[in-house]
PDB file of C-alpha atoms in Angstrom:
ATOM      1  CA  UNK K   1     169.233 110.368  75.706  1.00 62.00           C
ATOM      2  CA  UNK K   2     169.326 113.065  78.462  1.00 70.00           C
ATOM      3  CA  UNK K   3     165.616 114.181  78.823  1.00 78.00           C
ATOM      4  CA  UNK K   4     163.024 112.026  80.676  1.00 83.00           C
ATOM      5  CA  UNK K   5     160.216 110.922  78.242  1.00 85.00           C
ATOM      6  CA  UNK K   6     157.395 109.231  79.721  1.00 88.00           C
ATOM      7  CA  UNK K   7     156.347 106.864  77.057  1.00 89.00           C
ATOM      8  CA  UNK K   8     160.093 106.199  76.817  1.00 89.00           C
ATOM      9  CA  UNK K   9     160.214 105.209  80.707  1.00 91.00           C
ATOM     10  CA  UNK K  10     157.394 102.967  80.299  1.00 91.00           C
ATOM     11  CA  UNK K  11     158.635 101.186  77.629  1.00 90.00           C
ATOM     12  CA  UNK K  12     162.248 100.366  79.708  1.00 90.00           C
ATOM     13  CA  UNK K  13     160.082  99.514  82.695  1.00 90.00           C
ATOM     14  CA  UNK K  14     158.385  96.950  80.907  1.00 90.00           C
ATOM     15  CA  UNK K  15     161.624  95.694  79.100  1.00 88.00           C
ATOM     16  CA  UNK K  16     163.375  95.565  82.391  1.00 87.00           C
ATOM     17  CA  UNK K  17     160.454  93.725  84.325  1.00 87.00           C
ATOM     18  CA  UNK K  18     160.497  91.235  81.473  1.00 87.00           C
ATOM     19  CA  UNK K  19     164.018  90.710  81.593  1.00 84.00           C
ATOM     20  CA  UNK K  20     163.780  89.865  85.411  1.00 87.00           C
ATOM     21  CA  UNK K  21     160.765  88.006  85.362  1.00 89.00           C
ATOM     22  CA  UNK K  22     162.877  84.798  87.076  1.00 90.00           C
ATOM     23  CA  UNK K  23     164.855  86.826  89.490  1.00 89.00           C
ATOM     24  CA  UNK K  24     160.939  88.546  90.453  1.00 91.00           C
ATOM     25  CA  UNK K  25     159.747  84.502  90.817  1.00 94.00           C
ATOM     26  CA  UNK K  26     162.512  83.185  92.786  1.00 93.00           C
ATOM     27  CA  UNK K  27     162.485  86.393  95.167  1.00 93.00           C
ATOM     28  CA  UNK K  28     158.587  85.828  95.965  1.00 94.00           C
ATOM     29  CA  UNK K  29     158.830  82.144  95.928  1.00 95.00           C
ATOM     30  CA  UNK K  30     162.005  82.518  98.635  1.00 93.00           C
ATOM     31  CA  UNK K  31     160.039  85.324 100.818  1.00 93.00           C
ATOM     32  CA  UNK K  32     157.150  82.551 100.907  1.00 93.00           C
ATOM     33  CA  UNK K  33     159.538  80.126 101.746  1.00 94.00           C
ATOM     34  CA  UNK K  34     160.934  82.360 104.843  1.00 93.00           C
ATOM     35  CA  UNK K  35     157.219  83.151 105.712  1.00 92.00           C
ATOM     36  CA  UNK K  36     156.246  79.808 106.178  1.00 92.00           C
ATOM     37  CA  UNK K  37     158.947  78.309 108.055  1.00 92.00           C
ATOM     38  CA  UNK K  38     158.481  80.802 110.866  1.00 89.00           C
ATOM     39  CA  UNK K  39     154.826  80.081 110.813  1.00 88.00           C
ATOM     40  CA  UNK K  40     155.307  76.203 110.828  1.00 86.00           C
ATOM     41  CA  UNK K  41     158.187  76.460 113.632  1.00 86.00           C
ATOM     42  CA  UNK K  42     155.845  78.760 115.530  1.00 82.00           C
ATOM     43  CA  UNK K  43     153.034  76.640 115.190  1.00 79.00           C
ATOM     44  CA  UNK K  44     155.215  73.303 115.834  1.00 79.00           C
ATOM     45  CA  UNK K  45     156.675  74.732 119.181  1.00 74.00           C
ATOM     46  CA  UNK K  46     152.385  75.390 120.397  1.00 66.00           C
ATOM     47  CA  UNK K  47     151.633  71.847 119.647  1.00 57.00           C
ATOM     48  CA  UNK K  48     150.079  71.165 122.788  1.00 58.00           C
ATOM     49  CA  UNK K  49     148.373  74.339 123.635  1.00 58.00           C
ATOM     50  CA  UNK K  50     147.273  75.404 120.610  1.00 56.00           C
ATOM     51  CA  UNK K  51     143.353  75.393 120.941  1.00 58.00           C
ATOM     52  CA  UNK K  52     140.914  78.528 120.410  1.00 57.00           C
ATOM     53  CA  UNK K  53     142.172  80.401 123.849  1.00 58.00           C
ATOM     54  CA  UNK K  54     145.834  80.452 121.906  1.00 71.00           C
ATOM     55  CA  UNK K  55     144.965  81.188 118.411  1.00 74.00           C
ATOM     56  CA  UNK K  56     145.074  84.964 118.884  1.00 73.00           C
ATOM     57  CA  UNK K  57     148.287  84.820 120.340  1.00 77.00           C
ATOM     58  CA  UNK K  58     149.693  82.362 117.870  1.00 79.00           C
ATOM     59  CA  UNK K  59     148.628  84.492 115.093  1.00 80.00           C
ATOM     60  CA  UNK K  60     149.955  88.125 117.187  1.00 80.00           C
ATOM     61  CA  UNK K  61     153.458  85.903 116.891  1.00 83.00           C
ATOM     62  CA  UNK K  62     153.225  85.421 113.510  1.00 85.00           C
ATOM     63  CA  UNK K  63     151.984  88.993 112.833  1.00 84.00           C
ATOM     64  CA  UNK K  64     155.669  90.187 114.466  1.00 84.00           C
ATOM     65  CA  UNK K  65     157.154  88.127 112.193  1.00 87.00           C
ATOM     66  CA  UNK K  66     155.836  88.835 109.387  1.00 88.00           C
ATOM     67  CA  UNK K  67     156.591  92.769 110.169  1.00 84.00           C
ATOM     68  CA  UNK K  68     160.247  91.781 111.281  1.00 86.00           C
ATOM     69  CA  UNK K  69     160.566  90.053 107.812  1.00 88.00           C
ATOM     70  CA  UNK K  70     158.985  93.089 105.729  1.00 87.00           C
ATOM     71  CA  UNK K  71     161.439  95.126 107.031  1.00 83.00           C
ATOM     72  CA  UNK K  72     164.024  92.684 106.447  1.00 86.00           C
ATOM     73  CA  UNK K  73     163.404  92.629 102.921  1.00 87.00           C
ATOM     74  CA  UNK K  74     162.363  95.808 101.836  1.00 84.00           C
ATOM     75  CA  UNK K  75     165.595  97.193 103.607  1.00 82.00           C
ATOM     76  CA  UNK K  76     168.080  95.217 101.657  1.00 83.00           C
ATOM     77  CA  UNK K  77     165.628  95.718  98.560  1.00 85.00           C
ATOM     78  CA  UNK K  78     167.835  97.999  97.489  1.00 84.00           C
ATOM     79  CA  UNK K  79     170.856  96.202  97.420  1.00 86.00           C
ATOM     80  CA  UNK K  80     169.131  94.442  94.429  1.00 86.00           C
ATOM     81  CA  UNK K  81     169.212  97.914  92.383  1.00 86.00           C
ATOM     82  CA  UNK K  82     172.346  96.597  90.128  1.00 82.00           C
ATOM     83  CA  UNK K  83     170.968  92.838  90.113  1.00 82.00           C
ATOM     84  CA  UNK K  84     170.092  92.888  86.475  1.00 82.00           C
ATOM     85  CA  UNK K  85     173.789  94.005  85.707  1.00 82.00           C
ATOM     86  CA  UNK K  86     176.316  91.280  87.316  1.00 79.00           C
ATOM     87  CA  UNK K  87     177.677  89.807  84.286  1.00 79.00           C
ATOM     88  CA  UNK K  88     178.630  91.418  80.934  1.00 81.00           C
ATOM     89  CA  UNK K  89     176.322  90.264  78.971  1.00 84.00           C
ATOM     90  CA  UNK K  90     173.480  91.529  81.357  1.00 82.00           C
ATOM     91  CA  UNK K  91     175.180  94.924  81.598  1.00 83.00           C
ATOM     92  CA  UNK K  92     175.419  95.085  77.629  1.00 85.00           C
ATOM     93  CA  UNK K  93     171.723  94.471  77.577  1.00 83.00           C
ATOM     94  CA  UNK K  94     170.328  96.842  79.839  1.00 85.00           C
ATOM     95  CA  UNK K  95     172.938  99.744  79.437  1.00 83.00           C
ATOM     96  CA  UNK K  96     172.424  99.481  75.828  1.00 84.00           C
ATOM     97  CA  UNK K  97     168.541  99.858  75.909  1.00 83.00           C
ATOM     98  CA  UNK K  98     167.575 103.263  74.131  1.00 86.00           C
ATOM     99  CA  UNK K  99     166.565 105.138  77.268  1.00 87.00           C
ATOM    100  CA  UNK K 100     168.562 107.735  79.671  1.00 88.00           C
ATOM    101  CA  UNK K 101     169.905 106.723  82.921  1.00 87.00           C
ATOM    102  CA  UNK K 102     167.302 108.837  84.890  1.00 89.00           C
ATOM    103  CA  UNK K 103     164.771 105.979  83.034  1.00 90.00           C
ATOM    104  CA  UNK K 104     166.913 103.235  83.568  1.00 90.00           C
ATOM    105  CA  UNK K 105     167.454 104.132  87.156  1.00 91.00           C
ATOM    106  CA  UNK K 106     163.528 104.704  88.052  1.00 92.00           C
ATOM    107  CA  UNK K 107     162.513 101.470  86.436  1.00 91.00           C
ATOM    108  CA  UNK K 108     165.168  99.833  88.854  1.00 91.00           C
ATOM    109  CA  UNK K 109     164.005 102.052  91.669  1.00 92.00           C
ATOM    110  CA  UNK K 110     160.778 101.039  91.265  1.00 91.00           C
ATOM    111  CA  UNK K 111     161.444  97.315  90.708  1.00 92.00           C
ATOM    112  CA  UNK K 112     163.249  97.649  94.121  1.00 89.00           C
ATOM    113  CA  UNK K 113     160.601  99.372  96.113  1.00 89.00           C
ATOM    114  CA  UNK K 114     157.363  98.886  94.642  1.00 90.00           C
ATOM    115  CA  UNK K 115     158.205  95.516  92.986  1.00 91.00           C
ATOM    116  CA  UNK K 116     159.424  94.068  96.240  1.00 91.00           C
ATOM    117  CA  UNK K 117     155.907  95.018  98.254  1.00 90.00           C
ATOM    118  CA  UNK K 118     153.901  93.508  95.845  1.00 93.00           C
ATOM    119  CA  UNK K 119     156.771  90.466  96.149  1.00 93.00           C
ATOM    120  CA  UNK K 120     156.260  90.471  99.733  1.00 92.00           C
ATOM    121  CA  UNK K 121     152.243  90.540  99.297  1.00 91.00           C
ATOM    122  CA  UNK K 122     152.148  88.091  96.927  1.00 94.00           C
ATOM    123  CA  UNK K 123     154.661  85.635  99.469  1.00 93.00           C
ATOM    124  CA  UNK K 124     152.181  86.296 102.499  1.00 92.00           C
ATOM    125  CA  UNK K 125     149.312  85.181 100.947  1.00 92.00           C
ATOM    126  CA  UNK K 126     151.169  81.993 100.016  1.00 93.00           C
ATOM    127  CA  UNK K 127     152.669  81.462 103.072  1.00 91.00           C
ATOM    128  CA  UNK K 128     149.301  81.961 105.071  1.00 89.00           C
ATOM    129  CA  UNK K 129     147.758  79.341 102.817  1.00 91.00           C
ATOM    130  CA  UNK K 130     150.747  76.894 103.430  1.00 91.00           C
ATOM    131  CA  UNK K 131     150.253  77.428 107.120  1.00 88.00           C
ATOM    132  CA  UNK K 132     146.644  77.226 107.477  1.00 86.00           C
ATOM    133  CA  UNK K 133     146.857  73.839 105.116  1.00 88.00           C
ATOM    134  CA  UNK K 134     149.989  72.704 107.854  1.00 86.00           C
ATOM    135  CA  UNK K 135     147.737  73.565 110.823  1.00 81.00           C
ATOM    136  CA  UNK K 136     144.533  72.101 109.679  1.00 82.00           C
ATOM    137  CA  UNK K 137     146.516  68.716 108.776  1.00 82.00           C
ATOM    138  CA  UNK K 138     148.830  68.557 112.155  1.00 78.00           C
ATOM    139  CA  UNK K 139     146.330  70.167 114.551  1.00 71.00           C
ATOM    140  CA  UNK K 140     142.925  69.815 113.067  1.00 74.00           C
ATOM    141  CA  UNK K 141     142.188  73.465 113.286  1.00 73.00           C
ATOM    142  CA  UNK K 142     143.116  76.039 110.368  1.00 71.00           C
ATOM    143  CA  UNK K 143     144.138  78.581 113.425  1.00 74.00           C
ATOM    144  CA  UNK K 144     142.670  81.583 111.897  1.00 75.00           C
ATOM    145  CA  UNK K 145     144.293  83.840 109.340  1.00 79.00           C
ATOM    146  CA  UNK K 146     147.732  86.035 109.433  1.00 81.00           C
ATOM    147  CA  UNK K 147     146.652  88.192 106.823  1.00 81.00           C
ATOM    148  CA  UNK K 148     142.881  88.968 108.858  1.00 79.00           C
ATOM    149  CA  UNK K 149     144.706  89.754 112.046  1.00 76.00           C
ATOM    150  CA  UNK K 150     146.621  92.075 109.919  1.00 73.00           C
ATOM    151  CA  UNK K 151     143.697  93.942 108.667  1.00 73.00           C
ATOM    152  CA  UNK K 152     142.515  93.976 112.243  1.00 72.00           C
ATOM    153  CA  UNK K 153     145.771  95.202 113.738  1.00 66.00           C
ATOM    154  CA  UNK K 154     145.335  98.269 111.159  1.00 61.00           C
ATOM    155  CA  UNK K 155     141.515  98.794 112.117  1.00 59.00           C
ATOM    156  CA  UNK K 156     143.691  99.247 115.671  1.00 56.00           C
ATOM    157  CA  UNK K 157     146.157 101.339 114.920  1.00 50.00           C
ATOM    158  CA  UNK K 158     143.465 103.955 113.237  1.00 51.00           C
ATOM    159  CA  UNK K 159     141.805 104.462 116.242  1.00 51.00           C
ATOM    160  CA  UNK K 160     140.727 108.108 116.908  1.00 47.00           C
ATOM    161  CA  UNK K 161     141.006 109.433 120.549  1.00 48.00           C
ATOM    162  CA  UNK K 162     137.806 111.060 121.947  1.00 48.00           C
ATOM    163  CA  UNK K 163     138.205 114.381 120.827  1.00 51.00           C
ATOM    164  CA  UNK K 164     138.205 113.146 116.980  1.00 48.00           C
ATOM    165  CA  UNK K 165     142.036 113.930 116.944  1.00 51.00           C
ATOM    166  CA  UNK K 166     144.830 111.272 116.311  1.00 51.00           C
ATOM    167  CA  UNK K 167     147.224 110.258 119.265  1.00 54.00           C
ATOM    168  CA  UNK K 168     150.199 112.699 118.108  1.00 57.00           C
ATOM    169  CA  UNK K 169     152.717 110.555 120.164  1.00 60.00           C
ATOM    170  CA  UNK K 170     151.323 107.910 117.365  1.00 60.00           C
ATOM    171  CA  UNK K 171     152.154 110.138 114.584  1.00 63.00           C
ATOM    172  CA  UNK K 172     155.614 111.061 115.936  1.00 65.00           C
ATOM    173  CA  UNK K 173     156.415 107.394 116.293  1.00 65.00           C
ATOM    174  CA  UNK K 174     155.251 106.840 112.570  1.00 66.00           C
ATOM    175  CA  UNK K 175     157.462 109.982 111.311  1.00 70.00           C
ATOM    176  CA  UNK K 176     160.313 108.383 113.263  1.00 70.00           C
ATOM    177  CA  UNK K 177     159.864 105.042 112.113  1.00 70.00           C
ATOM    178  CA  UNK K 178     159.170 106.049 108.342  1.00 74.00           C
ATOM    179  CA  UNK K 179     162.192 108.379 108.197  1.00 77.00           C
ATOM    180  CA  UNK K 180     164.342 105.603 109.583  1.00 76.00           C
ATOM    181  CA  UNK K 181     163.085 103.239 106.925  1.00 78.00           C
ATOM    182  CA  UNK K 182     163.591 105.435 104.524  1.00 82.00           C
ATOM    183  CA  UNK K 183     167.239 105.945 105.550  1.00 85.00           C
ATOM    184  CA  UNK K 184     168.022 102.460 105.709  1.00 85.00           C
ATOM    185  CA  UNK K 185     166.411 101.704 102.116  1.00 86.00           C
ATOM    186  CA  UNK K 186     168.881 104.469 100.724  1.00 88.00           C
ATOM    187  CA  UNK K 187     171.664 103.217 102.292  1.00 89.00           C
ATOM    188  CA  UNK K 188     171.057  99.907 101.001  1.00 89.00           C
ATOM    189  CA  UNK K 189     170.218 101.176  97.903  1.00 90.00           C
ATOM    190  CA  UNK K 190     173.617 103.127  97.996  1.00 89.00           C
ATOM    191  CA  UNK K 191     175.678  99.949  98.644  1.00 87.00           C
ATOM    192  CA  UNK K 192     173.885  97.875  96.428  1.00 85.00           C
ATOM    193  CA  UNK K 193     174.819 100.195  92.981  1.00 87.00           C
ATOM    194  CA  UNK K 194     178.203 100.537  94.453  1.00 87.00           C
ATOM    195  CA  UNK K 195     179.064  97.018  95.538  1.00 84.00           C
ATOM    196  CA  UNK K 196     179.035  94.196  92.699  1.00 78.00           C
ATOM    197  CA  UNK K 197     179.226  90.951  94.602  1.00 78.00           C
ATOM    198  CA  UNK K 198     178.108  90.156  98.188  1.00 79.00           C
ATOM    199  CA  UNK K 199     176.304  93.653  98.486  1.00 82.00           C
ATOM    200  CA  UNK K 200     173.652  93.750 101.229  1.00 79.00           C
ATOM    201  CA  UNK K 201     176.573  91.753 103.567  1.00 85.00           C
ATOM    202  CA  UNK K 202     179.442  94.223 102.771  1.00 86.00           C
ATOM    203  CA  UNK K 203     176.852  97.139 103.005  1.00 87.00           C
ATOM    204  CA  UNK K 204     175.843  95.701 106.483  1.00 86.00           C
ATOM    205  CA  UNK K 205     179.289  95.822 107.399  1.00 89.00           C
ATOM    206  CA  UNK K 206     180.210  99.163 106.520  1.00 87.00           C
ATOM    207  CA  UNK K 207     177.063 100.256 108.663  1.00 85.00           C
ATOM    208  CA  UNK K 208     178.098  98.014 111.503  1.00 85.00           C
ATOM    209  CA  UNK K 209     181.401 100.083 111.234  1.00 87.00           C
ATOM    210  CA  UNK K 210     180.398 103.372 110.498  1.00 83.00           C
ATOM    211  CA  UNK K 211     177.655 103.007 113.732  1.00 79.00           C
ATOM    212  CA  UNK K 212     180.821 101.507 115.590  1.00 81.00           C
ATOM    213  CA  UNK K 213     182.887 104.275 114.976  1.00 81.00           C
ATOM    214  CA  UNK K 214     179.996 106.976 115.891  1.00 71.00           C
ATOM    215  CA  UNK K 215     179.043 105.228 118.900  1.00 73.00           C
ATOM    216  CA  UNK K 216     182.790 105.453 120.085  1.00 75.00           C
ATOM    217  CA  UNK K 217     182.968 109.370 119.145  1.00 70.00           C
ATOM    218  CA  UNK K 218     179.579 109.732 121.444  1.00 66.00           C
ATOM    219  CA  UNK K 219     181.450 108.218 124.228  1.00 64.00           C
ATOM    220  CA  UNK K 220     184.791 109.374 124.176  1.00 65.00           C
ATOM    221  CA  UNK K 221     183.644 113.357 122.876  1.00 58.00           C
ATOM    222  CA  UNK K 222     180.757 113.205 125.472  1.00 52.00           C
ATOM    223  CA  UNK K 223     178.442 114.586 122.573  1.00 47.00           C
ATOM    224  CA  UNK K 224     175.107 116.116 124.381  1.00 49.00           C
ATOM    225  CA  UNK K 225     171.693 114.007 123.273  1.00 48.00           C
ATOM    226  CA  UNK K 226     168.772 115.576 122.055  1.00 45.00           C
ATOM    227  CA  UNK K 227     167.226 118.581 124.135  1.00 44.00           C
ATOM    228  CA  UNK K 228     164.398 117.017 126.194  1.00 47.00           C
ATOM    229  CA  UNK K 229     162.282 120.092 126.546  1.00 45.00           C
ATOM    230  CA  UNK K 230     159.671 119.036 123.971  1.00 51.00           C
ATOM    231  CA  UNK K 231     159.960 114.809 124.867  1.00 51.00           C
ATOM    232  CA  UNK K 232     159.103 112.970 121.781  1.00 54.00           C
ATOM    233  CA  UNK K 233     158.131 115.921 119.379  1.00 62.00           C
ATOM    234  CA  UNK K 234     161.970 117.467 119.724  1.00 68.00           C
ATOM    235  CA  UNK K 235     163.178 113.952 119.211  1.00 64.00           C
ATOM    236  CA  UNK K 236     161.046 113.069 116.127  1.00 64.00           C
ATOM    237  CA  UNK K 237     161.991 116.400 114.048  1.00 74.00           C
ATOM    238  CA  UNK K 238     165.671 115.767 114.722  1.00 76.00           C
ATOM    239  CA  UNK K 239     165.681 112.257 113.719  1.00 71.00           C
ATOM    240  CA  UNK K 240     163.489 112.959 110.819  1.00 77.00           C
ATOM    241  CA  UNK K 241     165.227 115.847 109.482  1.00 82.00           C
ATOM    242  CA  UNK K 242     168.540 114.421 109.796  1.00 82.00           C
ATOM    243  CA  UNK K 243     167.260 111.187 108.152  1.00 81.00           C
ATOM    244  CA  UNK K 244     165.903 112.954 105.171  1.00 86.00           C
ATOM    245  CA  UNK K 245     169.122 115.003 104.632  1.00 90.00           C
ATOM    246  CA  UNK K 246     170.827 111.810 104.703  1.00 89.00           C
ATOM    247  CA  UNK K 247     168.468 109.847 102.558  1.00 89.00           C
ATOM    248  CA  UNK K 248     168.138 112.734  99.862  1.00 91.00           C
ATOM    249  CA  UNK K 249     172.249 112.445  99.860  1.00 93.00           C
ATOM    250  CA  UNK K 250     172.046 108.863  99.260  1.00 90.00           C
ATOM    251  CA  UNK K 251     169.688 108.732  96.552  1.00 91.00           C
ATOM    252  CA  UNK K 252     171.503 111.047  94.748  1.00 92.00           C
ATOM    253  CA  UNK K 253     174.776 109.685  95.639  1.00 91.00           C
ATOM    254  CA  UNK K 254     173.099 106.366  94.273  1.00 90.00           C
ATOM    255  CA  UNK K 255     172.040 108.187  90.852  1.00 91.00           C
ATOM    256  CA  UNK K 256     175.249 109.708  89.983  1.00 90.00           C
ATOM    257  CA  UNK K 257     177.301 106.255  90.777  1.00 89.00           C
ATOM    258  CA  UNK K 258     174.279 104.408  88.592  1.00 88.00           C
ATOM    259  CA  UNK K 259     175.040 106.824  85.750  1.00 85.00           C
ATOM    260  CA  UNK K 260     178.612 106.085  85.756  1.00 83.00           C
ATOM    261  CA  UNK K 261     177.547 102.090  85.215  1.00 80.00           C
ATOM    262  CA  UNK K 262     179.984 100.677  82.131  1.00 79.00           C
ATOM    263  CA  UNK K 263     180.134  97.566  80.766  1.00 77.00           C
ATOM    264  CA  UNK K 264     183.729  96.556  82.183  1.00 75.00           C
ATOM    265  CA  UNK K 265     184.300  97.350  85.555  1.00 73.00           C
ATOM    266  CA  UNK K 266     185.527  96.215  88.743  1.00 71.00           C
ATOM    267  CA  UNK K 267     185.318  93.041  90.151  1.00 72.00           C
ATOM    268  CA  UNK K 268     184.017  93.959  93.845  1.00 73.00           C
ATOM    269  CA  UNK K 269     182.445  97.697  92.671  1.00 76.00           C
ATOM    270  CA  UNK K 270     180.473  99.044  89.916  1.00 70.00           C
ATOM    271  CA  UNK K 271     182.905 101.792  89.266  1.00 69.00           C
TER     272      UNK K 271
END
């Protein structure tokens, strides 16, 4: 089966989610535990001064922790690409599904992206409820809501200037951050497909080694920085272009490696 079929892809997606429901539940509860722990530690550090005047600052810190956890979980989410093929029985069950490699790859890709986003949203709701219950029992005040503060920040981020146009510096910053996030996810996706065990740890080690090598090359060979004639505009275009090219390559390489998955493979890598 080499051609893509939408109905067959939908069946593959449902079958994969049914097989992975325990993993999905564990990931959601794990994310909720991490968020709740951060919220509680933040509230305990403000045990003496958590009043109405400090609730806004408290929610701001919790919101910053939430964004950091979101970026972290979404980044390493790609390493769970081949999580359903760790054992021989799991590889037999998944690879024997009557679908093409592209359909299997896309089903796993959606689970690692859209699925992780949904897991985090549910975990954030659970953590916010547990945080409110804890603050209510300890401080006598629910201390607002991190979710409500998040939507308030979205309203502030969508602010337009007096001319009715978006601030282009904010647009350029969003472009760079989005391209960097996609590149980071593609790197961990490639690492998740290549490494069979300790995939996100090994991928992080490889990224650190490559970054150190590039830093040394920049130091010894005196590579010129990005031209500053157009300021942030040139930087945004350059970073975005390079990241998008590398992202496309990483996704393509991930698919090629995924298509060569076998029931019997190396203990460390999936080849």
